[in-house]
Short mmCIF file of C-alpha atoms and ligand atoms in Angstrom, two decimals:
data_model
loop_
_atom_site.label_atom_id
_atom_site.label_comp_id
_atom_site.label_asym_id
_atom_site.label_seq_id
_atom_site.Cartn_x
_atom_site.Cartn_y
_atom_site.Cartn_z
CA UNK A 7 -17.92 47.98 -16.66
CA UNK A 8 -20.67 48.39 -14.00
CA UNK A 9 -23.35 50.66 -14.67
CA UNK A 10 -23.80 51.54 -10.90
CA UNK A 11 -22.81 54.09 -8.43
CA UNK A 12 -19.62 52.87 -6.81
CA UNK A 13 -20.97 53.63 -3.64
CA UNK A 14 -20.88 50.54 -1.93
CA UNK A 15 -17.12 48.25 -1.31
CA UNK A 16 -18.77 44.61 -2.80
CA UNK A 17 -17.03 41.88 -2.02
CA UNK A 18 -16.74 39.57 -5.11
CA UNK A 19 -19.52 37.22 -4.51
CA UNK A 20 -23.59 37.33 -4.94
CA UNK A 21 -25.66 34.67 -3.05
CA UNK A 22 -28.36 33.35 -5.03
CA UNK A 23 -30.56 31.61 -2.47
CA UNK A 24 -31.65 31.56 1.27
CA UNK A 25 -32.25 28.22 2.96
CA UNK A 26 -32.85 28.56 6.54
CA UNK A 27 -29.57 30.71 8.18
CA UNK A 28 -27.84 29.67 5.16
CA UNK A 29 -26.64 31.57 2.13
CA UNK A 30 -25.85 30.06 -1.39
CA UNK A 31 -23.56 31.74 -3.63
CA UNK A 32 -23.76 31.15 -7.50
CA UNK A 33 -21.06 28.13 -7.43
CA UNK A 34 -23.21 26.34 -4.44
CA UNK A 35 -20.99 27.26 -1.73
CA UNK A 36 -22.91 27.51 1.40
CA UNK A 37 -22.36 30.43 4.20
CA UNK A 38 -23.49 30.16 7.87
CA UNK A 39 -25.31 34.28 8.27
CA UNK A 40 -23.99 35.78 10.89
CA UNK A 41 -25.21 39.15 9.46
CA UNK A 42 -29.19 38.88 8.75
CA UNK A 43 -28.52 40.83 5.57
CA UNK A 44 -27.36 43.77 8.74
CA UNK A 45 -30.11 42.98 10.64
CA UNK A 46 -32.73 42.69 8.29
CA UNK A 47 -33.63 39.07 7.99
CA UNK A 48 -34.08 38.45 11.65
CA UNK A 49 -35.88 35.21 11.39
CA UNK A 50 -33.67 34.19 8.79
CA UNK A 51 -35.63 32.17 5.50
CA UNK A 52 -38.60 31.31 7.33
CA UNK A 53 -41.44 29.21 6.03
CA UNK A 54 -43.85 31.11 7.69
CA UNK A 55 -43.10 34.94 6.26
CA UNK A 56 -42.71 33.09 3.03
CA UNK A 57 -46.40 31.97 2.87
CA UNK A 58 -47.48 35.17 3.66
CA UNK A 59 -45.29 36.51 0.78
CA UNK A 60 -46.77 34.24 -1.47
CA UNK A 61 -50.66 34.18 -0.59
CA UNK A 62 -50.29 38.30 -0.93
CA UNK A 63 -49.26 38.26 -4.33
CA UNK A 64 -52.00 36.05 -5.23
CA UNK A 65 -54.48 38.50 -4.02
CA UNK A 66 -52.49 42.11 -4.25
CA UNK A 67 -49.53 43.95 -4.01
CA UNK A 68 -50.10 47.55 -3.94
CA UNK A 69 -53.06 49.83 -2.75
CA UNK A 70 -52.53 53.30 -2.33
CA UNK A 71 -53.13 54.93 0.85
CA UNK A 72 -56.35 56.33 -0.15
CA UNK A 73 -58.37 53.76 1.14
CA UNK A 74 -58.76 51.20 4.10
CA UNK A 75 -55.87 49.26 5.11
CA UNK A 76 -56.54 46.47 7.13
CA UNK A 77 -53.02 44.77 7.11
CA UNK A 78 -51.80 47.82 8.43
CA UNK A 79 -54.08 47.91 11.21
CA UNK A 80 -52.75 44.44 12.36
CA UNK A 81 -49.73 45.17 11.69
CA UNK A 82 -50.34 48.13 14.40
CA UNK A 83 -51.80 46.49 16.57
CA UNK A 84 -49.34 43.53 16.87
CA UNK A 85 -46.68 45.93 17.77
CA UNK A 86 -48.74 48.35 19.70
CA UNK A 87 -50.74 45.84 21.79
CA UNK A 88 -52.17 47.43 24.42
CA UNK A 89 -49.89 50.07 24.75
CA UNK A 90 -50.80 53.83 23.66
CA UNK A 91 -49.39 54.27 20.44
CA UNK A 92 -50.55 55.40 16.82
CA UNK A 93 -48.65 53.85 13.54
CA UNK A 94 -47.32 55.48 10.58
CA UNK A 95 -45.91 53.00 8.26
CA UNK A 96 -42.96 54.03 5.07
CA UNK A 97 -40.33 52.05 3.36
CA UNK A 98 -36.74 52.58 5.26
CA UNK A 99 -35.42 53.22 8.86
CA UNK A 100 -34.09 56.64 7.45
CA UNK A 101 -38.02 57.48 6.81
CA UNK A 102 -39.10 56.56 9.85
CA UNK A 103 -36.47 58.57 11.85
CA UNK A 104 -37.52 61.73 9.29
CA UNK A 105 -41.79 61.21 10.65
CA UNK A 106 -40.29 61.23 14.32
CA UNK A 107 -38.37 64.55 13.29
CA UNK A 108 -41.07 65.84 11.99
CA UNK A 109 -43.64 65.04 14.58
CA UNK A 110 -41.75 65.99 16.96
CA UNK A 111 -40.92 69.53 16.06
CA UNK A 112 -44.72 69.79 14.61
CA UNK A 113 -46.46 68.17 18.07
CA UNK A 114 -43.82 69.97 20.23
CA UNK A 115 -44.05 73.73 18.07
CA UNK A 116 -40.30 73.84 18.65
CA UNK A 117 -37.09 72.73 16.35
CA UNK A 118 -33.81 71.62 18.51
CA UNK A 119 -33.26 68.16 18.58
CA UNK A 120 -30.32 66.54 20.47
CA UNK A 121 -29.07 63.06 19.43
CA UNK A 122 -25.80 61.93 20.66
CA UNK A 123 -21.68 61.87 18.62
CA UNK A 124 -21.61 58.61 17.02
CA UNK A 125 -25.43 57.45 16.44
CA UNK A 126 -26.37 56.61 12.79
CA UNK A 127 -30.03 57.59 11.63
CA UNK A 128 -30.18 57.43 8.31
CA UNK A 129 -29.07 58.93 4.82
CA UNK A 130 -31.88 61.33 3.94
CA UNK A 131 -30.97 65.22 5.17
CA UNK A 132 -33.13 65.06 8.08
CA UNK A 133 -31.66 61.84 9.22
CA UNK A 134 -28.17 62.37 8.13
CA UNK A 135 -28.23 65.91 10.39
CA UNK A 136 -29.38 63.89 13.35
CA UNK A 137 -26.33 61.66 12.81
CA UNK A 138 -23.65 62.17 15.19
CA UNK A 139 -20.60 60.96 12.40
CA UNK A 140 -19.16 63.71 10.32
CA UNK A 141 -17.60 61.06 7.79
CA UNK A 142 -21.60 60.64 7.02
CA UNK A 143 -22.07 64.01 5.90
CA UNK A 144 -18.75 65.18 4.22
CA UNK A 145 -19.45 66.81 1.20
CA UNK A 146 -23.11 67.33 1.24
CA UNK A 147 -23.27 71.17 2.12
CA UNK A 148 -25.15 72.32 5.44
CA UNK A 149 -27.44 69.97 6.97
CA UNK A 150 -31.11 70.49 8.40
CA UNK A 151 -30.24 72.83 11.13
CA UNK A 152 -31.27 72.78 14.77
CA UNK A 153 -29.56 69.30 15.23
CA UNK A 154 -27.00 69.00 18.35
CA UNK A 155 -24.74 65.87 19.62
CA UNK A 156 -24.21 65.09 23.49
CA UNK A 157 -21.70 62.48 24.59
CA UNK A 158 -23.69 58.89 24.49
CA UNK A 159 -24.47 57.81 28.31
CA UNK A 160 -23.72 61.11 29.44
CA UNK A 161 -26.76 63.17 30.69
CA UNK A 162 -24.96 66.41 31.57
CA UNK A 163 -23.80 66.83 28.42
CA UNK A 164 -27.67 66.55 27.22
CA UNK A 165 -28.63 69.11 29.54
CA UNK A 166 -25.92 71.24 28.42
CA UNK A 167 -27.38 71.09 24.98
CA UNK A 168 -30.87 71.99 26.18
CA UNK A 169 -32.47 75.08 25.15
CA UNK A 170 -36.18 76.17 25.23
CA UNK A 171 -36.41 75.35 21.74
CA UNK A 172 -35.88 71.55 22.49
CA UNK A 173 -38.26 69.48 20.80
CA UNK A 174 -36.79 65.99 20.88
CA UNK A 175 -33.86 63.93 22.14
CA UNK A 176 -33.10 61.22 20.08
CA UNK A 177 -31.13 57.84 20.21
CA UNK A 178 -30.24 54.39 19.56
CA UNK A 179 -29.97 52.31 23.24
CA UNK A 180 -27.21 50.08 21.39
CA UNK A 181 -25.12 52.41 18.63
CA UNK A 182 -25.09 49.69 15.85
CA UNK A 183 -22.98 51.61 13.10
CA UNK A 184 -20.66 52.87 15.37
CA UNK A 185 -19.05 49.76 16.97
CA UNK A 186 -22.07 48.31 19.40
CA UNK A 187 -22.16 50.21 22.52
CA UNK A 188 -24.91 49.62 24.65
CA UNK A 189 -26.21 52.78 26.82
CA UNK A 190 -26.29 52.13 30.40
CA UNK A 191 -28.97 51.71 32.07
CA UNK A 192 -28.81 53.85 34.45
CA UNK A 193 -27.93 57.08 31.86
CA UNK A 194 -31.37 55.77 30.21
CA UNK A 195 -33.83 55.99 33.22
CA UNK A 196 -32.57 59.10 34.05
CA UNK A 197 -32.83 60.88 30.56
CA UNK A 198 -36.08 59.23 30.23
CA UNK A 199 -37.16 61.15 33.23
CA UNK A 200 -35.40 64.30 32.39
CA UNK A 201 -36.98 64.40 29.36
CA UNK A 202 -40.48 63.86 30.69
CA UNK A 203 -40.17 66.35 33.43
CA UNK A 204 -38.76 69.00 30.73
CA UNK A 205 -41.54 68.26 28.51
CA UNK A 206 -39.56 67.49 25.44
CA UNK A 207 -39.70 64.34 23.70
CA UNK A 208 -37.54 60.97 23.90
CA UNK A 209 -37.19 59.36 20.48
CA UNK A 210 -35.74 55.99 20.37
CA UNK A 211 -34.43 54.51 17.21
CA UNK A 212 -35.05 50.76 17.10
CA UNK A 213 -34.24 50.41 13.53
CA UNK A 214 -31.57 47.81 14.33
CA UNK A 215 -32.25 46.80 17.79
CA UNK A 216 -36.32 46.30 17.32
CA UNK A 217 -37.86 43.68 15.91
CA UNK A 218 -36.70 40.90 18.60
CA UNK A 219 -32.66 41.39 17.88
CA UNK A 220 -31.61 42.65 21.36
CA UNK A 221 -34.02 39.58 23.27
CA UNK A 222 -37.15 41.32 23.35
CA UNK A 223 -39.38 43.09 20.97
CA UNK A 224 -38.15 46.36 21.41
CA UNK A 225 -34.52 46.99 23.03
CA UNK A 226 -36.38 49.99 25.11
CA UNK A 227 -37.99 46.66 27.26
CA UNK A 228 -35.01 46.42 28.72
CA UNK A 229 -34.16 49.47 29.84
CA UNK A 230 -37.82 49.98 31.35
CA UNK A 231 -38.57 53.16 29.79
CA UNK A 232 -41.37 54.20 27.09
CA UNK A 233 -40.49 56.47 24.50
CA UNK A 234 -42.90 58.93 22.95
CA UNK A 235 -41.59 58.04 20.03
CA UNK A 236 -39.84 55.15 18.14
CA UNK A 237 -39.10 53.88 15.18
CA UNK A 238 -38.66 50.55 13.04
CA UNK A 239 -37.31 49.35 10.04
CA UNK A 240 -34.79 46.45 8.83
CA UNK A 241 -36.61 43.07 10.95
CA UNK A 242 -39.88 44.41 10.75
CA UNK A 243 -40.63 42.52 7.66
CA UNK A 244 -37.85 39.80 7.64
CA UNK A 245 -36.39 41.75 4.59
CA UNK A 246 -39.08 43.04 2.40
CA UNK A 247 -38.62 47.01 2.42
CA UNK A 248 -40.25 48.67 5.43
CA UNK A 249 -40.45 51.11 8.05
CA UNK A 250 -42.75 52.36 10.74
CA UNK A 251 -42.67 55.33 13.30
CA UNK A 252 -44.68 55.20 16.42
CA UNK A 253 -46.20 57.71 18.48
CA UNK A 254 -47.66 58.28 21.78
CA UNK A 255 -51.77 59.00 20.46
CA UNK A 256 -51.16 62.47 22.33
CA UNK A 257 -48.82 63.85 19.73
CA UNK A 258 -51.21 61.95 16.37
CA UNK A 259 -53.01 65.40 16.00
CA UNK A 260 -49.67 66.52 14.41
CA UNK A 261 -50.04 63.88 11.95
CA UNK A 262 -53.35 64.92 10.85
CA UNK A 263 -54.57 64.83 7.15
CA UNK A 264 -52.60 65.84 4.64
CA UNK A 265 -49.72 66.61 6.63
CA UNK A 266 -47.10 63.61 5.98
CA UNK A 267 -47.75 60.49 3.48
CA UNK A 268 -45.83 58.26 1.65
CA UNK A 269 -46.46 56.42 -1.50
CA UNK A 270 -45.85 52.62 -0.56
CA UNK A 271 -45.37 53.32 2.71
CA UNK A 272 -47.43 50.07 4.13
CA UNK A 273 -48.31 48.33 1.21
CA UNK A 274 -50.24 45.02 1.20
CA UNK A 275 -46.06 42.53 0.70
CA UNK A 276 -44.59 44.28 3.31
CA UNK A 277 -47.07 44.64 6.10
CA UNK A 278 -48.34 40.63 4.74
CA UNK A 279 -44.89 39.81 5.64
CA UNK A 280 -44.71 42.04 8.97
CA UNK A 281 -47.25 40.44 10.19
CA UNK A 282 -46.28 37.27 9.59
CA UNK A 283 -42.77 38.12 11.07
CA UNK A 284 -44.05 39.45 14.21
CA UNK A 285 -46.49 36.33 14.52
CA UNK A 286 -43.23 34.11 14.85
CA UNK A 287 -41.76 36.82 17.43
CA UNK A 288 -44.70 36.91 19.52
CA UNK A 289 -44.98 32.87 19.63
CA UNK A 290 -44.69 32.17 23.10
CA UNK A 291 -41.35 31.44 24.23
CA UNK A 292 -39.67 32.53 20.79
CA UNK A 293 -38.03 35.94 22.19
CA UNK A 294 -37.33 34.12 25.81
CA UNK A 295 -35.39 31.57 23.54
CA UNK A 296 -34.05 34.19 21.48
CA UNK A 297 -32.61 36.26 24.66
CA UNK A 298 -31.31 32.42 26.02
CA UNK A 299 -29.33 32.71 22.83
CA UNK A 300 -27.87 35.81 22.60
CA UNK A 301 -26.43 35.14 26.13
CA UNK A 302 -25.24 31.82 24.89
CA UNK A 303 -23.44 33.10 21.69
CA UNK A 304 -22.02 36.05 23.90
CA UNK A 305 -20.69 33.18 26.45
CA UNK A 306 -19.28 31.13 23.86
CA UNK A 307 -17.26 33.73 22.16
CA UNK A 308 -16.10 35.05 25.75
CA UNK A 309 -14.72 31.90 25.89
CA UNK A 310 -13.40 31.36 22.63
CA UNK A 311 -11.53 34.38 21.89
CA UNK A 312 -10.49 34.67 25.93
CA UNK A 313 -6.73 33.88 24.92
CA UNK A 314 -6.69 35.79 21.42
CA UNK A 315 -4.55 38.80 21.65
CA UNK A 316 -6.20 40.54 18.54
CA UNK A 317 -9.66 40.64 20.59
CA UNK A 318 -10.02 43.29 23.07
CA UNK A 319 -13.50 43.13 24.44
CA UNK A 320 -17.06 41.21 23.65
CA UNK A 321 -19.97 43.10 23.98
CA UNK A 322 -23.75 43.70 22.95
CA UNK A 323 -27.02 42.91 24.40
CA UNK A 324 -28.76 40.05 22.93
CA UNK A 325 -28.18 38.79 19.53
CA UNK A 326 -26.48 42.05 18.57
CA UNK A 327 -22.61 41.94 19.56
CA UNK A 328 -19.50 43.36 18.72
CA UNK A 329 -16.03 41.72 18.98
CA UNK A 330 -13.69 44.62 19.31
CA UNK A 331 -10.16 43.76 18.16
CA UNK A 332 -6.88 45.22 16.57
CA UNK A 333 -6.78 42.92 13.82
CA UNK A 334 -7.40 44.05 10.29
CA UNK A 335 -11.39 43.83 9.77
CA UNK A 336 -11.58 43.11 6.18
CA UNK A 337 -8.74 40.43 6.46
CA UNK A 338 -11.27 39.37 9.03
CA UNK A 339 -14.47 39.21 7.16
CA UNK A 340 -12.58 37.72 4.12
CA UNK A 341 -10.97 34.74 6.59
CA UNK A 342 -14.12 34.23 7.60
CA UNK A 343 -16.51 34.65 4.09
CA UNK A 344 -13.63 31.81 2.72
CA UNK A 345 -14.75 29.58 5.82
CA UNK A 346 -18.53 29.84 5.15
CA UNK A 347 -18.85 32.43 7.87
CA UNK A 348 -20.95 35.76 7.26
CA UNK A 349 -20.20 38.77 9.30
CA UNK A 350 -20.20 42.13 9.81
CA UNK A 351 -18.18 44.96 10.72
CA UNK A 352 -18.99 48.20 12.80
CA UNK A 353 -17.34 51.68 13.33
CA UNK A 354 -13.47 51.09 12.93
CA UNK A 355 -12.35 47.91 15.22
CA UNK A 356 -15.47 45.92 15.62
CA UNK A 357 -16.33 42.86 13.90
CA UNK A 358 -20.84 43.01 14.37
CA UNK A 359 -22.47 39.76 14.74
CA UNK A 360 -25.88 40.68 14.17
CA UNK A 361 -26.89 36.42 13.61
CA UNK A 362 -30.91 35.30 12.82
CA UNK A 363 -32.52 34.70 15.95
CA UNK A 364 -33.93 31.05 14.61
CA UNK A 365 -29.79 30.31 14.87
CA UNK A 366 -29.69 26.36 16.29
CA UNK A 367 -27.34 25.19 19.41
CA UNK A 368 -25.04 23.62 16.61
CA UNK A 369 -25.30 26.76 14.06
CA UNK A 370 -24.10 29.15 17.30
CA UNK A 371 -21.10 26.59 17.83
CA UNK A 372 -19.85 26.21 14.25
CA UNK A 373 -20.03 29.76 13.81
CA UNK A 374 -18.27 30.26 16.98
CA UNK A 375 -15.67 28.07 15.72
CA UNK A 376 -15.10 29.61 12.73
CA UNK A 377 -14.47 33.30 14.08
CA UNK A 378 -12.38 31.41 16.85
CA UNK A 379 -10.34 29.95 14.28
CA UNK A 380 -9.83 33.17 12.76
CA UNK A 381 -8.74 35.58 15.47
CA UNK A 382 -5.42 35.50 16.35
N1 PLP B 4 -31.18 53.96 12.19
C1 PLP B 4 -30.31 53.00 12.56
C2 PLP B 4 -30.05 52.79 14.02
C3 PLP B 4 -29.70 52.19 11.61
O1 PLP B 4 -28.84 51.25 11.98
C4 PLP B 4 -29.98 52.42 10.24
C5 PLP B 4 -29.34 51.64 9.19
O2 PLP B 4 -28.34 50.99 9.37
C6 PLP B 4 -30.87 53.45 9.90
C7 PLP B 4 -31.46 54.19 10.90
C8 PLP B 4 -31.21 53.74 8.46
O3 PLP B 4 -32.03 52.74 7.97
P1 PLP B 4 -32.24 52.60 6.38
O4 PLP B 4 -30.93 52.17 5.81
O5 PLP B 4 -33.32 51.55 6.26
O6 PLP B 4 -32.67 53.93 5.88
#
């Protein structure tokens, strides 16, 4: 009898081993990922996140953050570049979208914060309230008030929401949990410019689509916007536990001393391995490839599943899709898991592809062939 909360469905099986964008289970059977561990493992077993790994515990693991942190500072400054943002580094996307709550209401002085029906933030109070899914939150009492939903890609419901105690509005520019729907670009640009000439603050939660997943660094690239804020988690690391929330420097004053903190948050394994992760990401060529791929996986299935009358539509934006269909997901997943196929699923009809950007040409096709061979 397990000794565990029975809050998660397992399926039967435990892989034992990575090996490039391969799982092993305890018998030796090997399974193409087509998950990433849900987007975590981005760059899938890679050699060079691995060295980082293991030079950091030779030297050390954990330093509170009490004293100078130099990894961190990289770490900053390979996401920040040039750009004019400050860092704050914890463990878990759900922490990072509870520092851009909490900057925002403290830089702002006001509490309302819209985020849109459908998002998922997180499982903490702060950003379970700013999740737009009541199955979430059933049972848990009242939430962390001051929290309101607009319809995704719909800016008049936004500004229907607005009030003059609106500090932030916050979303994902592809809902992940929900079933993969992009935003439109157009909806984007002109909240982005609402929001600016308002004076409240655009949060972006990049917890699944950062870290290289949608084709470029950050999915906000493509939508040629820049958040005040945003925040990072799952691929930042490649899977060791991590999150970070970035601000525009203007609002760091609300983040002065003493005012948020987190024990591990940034320590030495994780931001080693961040860095080493977002060295591979920013090797020339490496996202440009990456986007080539997502377009090419996207293409393939297109084709693939064109004359299957379980699949209704293929969708995403770069290496994150969804295959929306009428079949039976977990049938799905299991037809799939018993053909060496990993996937995902999303909201209530989508199967989510969310595959490690190092996939190769011949990985993309034999996975394609599998989920074609499943679909009916
Ligand atoms: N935000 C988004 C968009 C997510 O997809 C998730 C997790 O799936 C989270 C936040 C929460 O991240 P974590 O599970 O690391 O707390």
């Amino acid at each position: 009898m397990s000794k565990l909360f029975q809050n998660y469905k397992r399926a039967d099986i435990e892989f034992i081993k990575a090996e490039g964008n391969y799982l092993l289970d305890a018998q030796g059977k090997r399974y193409l990922d087509f998950s990433s561990g849900i987007g975590v493992t981005n760059l899938g077993c890679h050699p060079q996140v691995k060295s980082a790994l293991q030079k950091q515990v030779d030297l050390i693991w954990h330093q509170p953050n009490l004293y100078q942190n130099s990894l961190q500072e990289e770490v900053a400054q390979k996401l920040i570049g040039d750009k004019d943002y400050l860092a704050f580094f914890c463990n878990s996307g759900a922490e990072a979208n509870e520092a851009a709550i909490k900057i925002a209401r403290k830089a702002s002085g006001k509490q309302k914060i819209i985020s849109f029906q459908n998002s998922f933030h997180g499982r903490t109070f702060g950003s379970m309230s700013a999740t737009g899914q009541d199955k979430i939150k059933e049972g848990f009492g009242d939430g962390v008030p001051h929290f309101a939903y607009a319809k995704y890609n719909d800016l008049a419901s936004v500004i229907s929401l607005v009030t003059d105690d609106t500090a932030a509005v916050m979303l994902e520019l592809v809902q992940g949990e929900s079933g993969v729907q992009p935003a439109r670009k157009d909806f984007v640009k002109n909240l982005s410019e609402f929001c600016q000439s308002q004076g409240i603050y655009l949060i972006v939660d990049e917890v699944q689509t950062g870290m290289g997943r949608t084709g470029k660094l950050f999915s906000f690239e493509h939508y040629d916007i820049e958040p005040d804020i945003f925040t990072l988690a799952k691929g930042l690391a490649n899977g060791v536990p991590v999150g970070a929330m970035l601000a525009k420097s203007s609002l760091g004053s609300a983040f002065s001393y003493g005012s948020h903190g987190s024990t591990f948050g940034g320590n030495k394994l994780a931001m080693a391995a961040a860095s080493a992760t977002l060295d591979v990401l920013k090797t020339p060529e490496f996202l440009k490839e990456s986007m080539e791929k997502g377009i090419y996986l996207q293409e393939q299935l297109r084709h693939a599943l064109a004359d299957k009358v379980s699949v209704t539509q293929v969708r995403g934006l770069g290496s994150m899709i969804g295959i929306e269909t009428t079949a039976c997901l977990t049938d799905l997943v299991k037809a799939m898991r018993e053909k060496g196929l990993i996937v995902l699923t999303a909201g209530t009809n989508v199967i989510r592809l969310l595959p490690p950007l190092t996939l190769s040409k011949e990985e993309m096709d034999k996975g394609v062939s599998i989920l074609a061979s499943v679909f009916f």
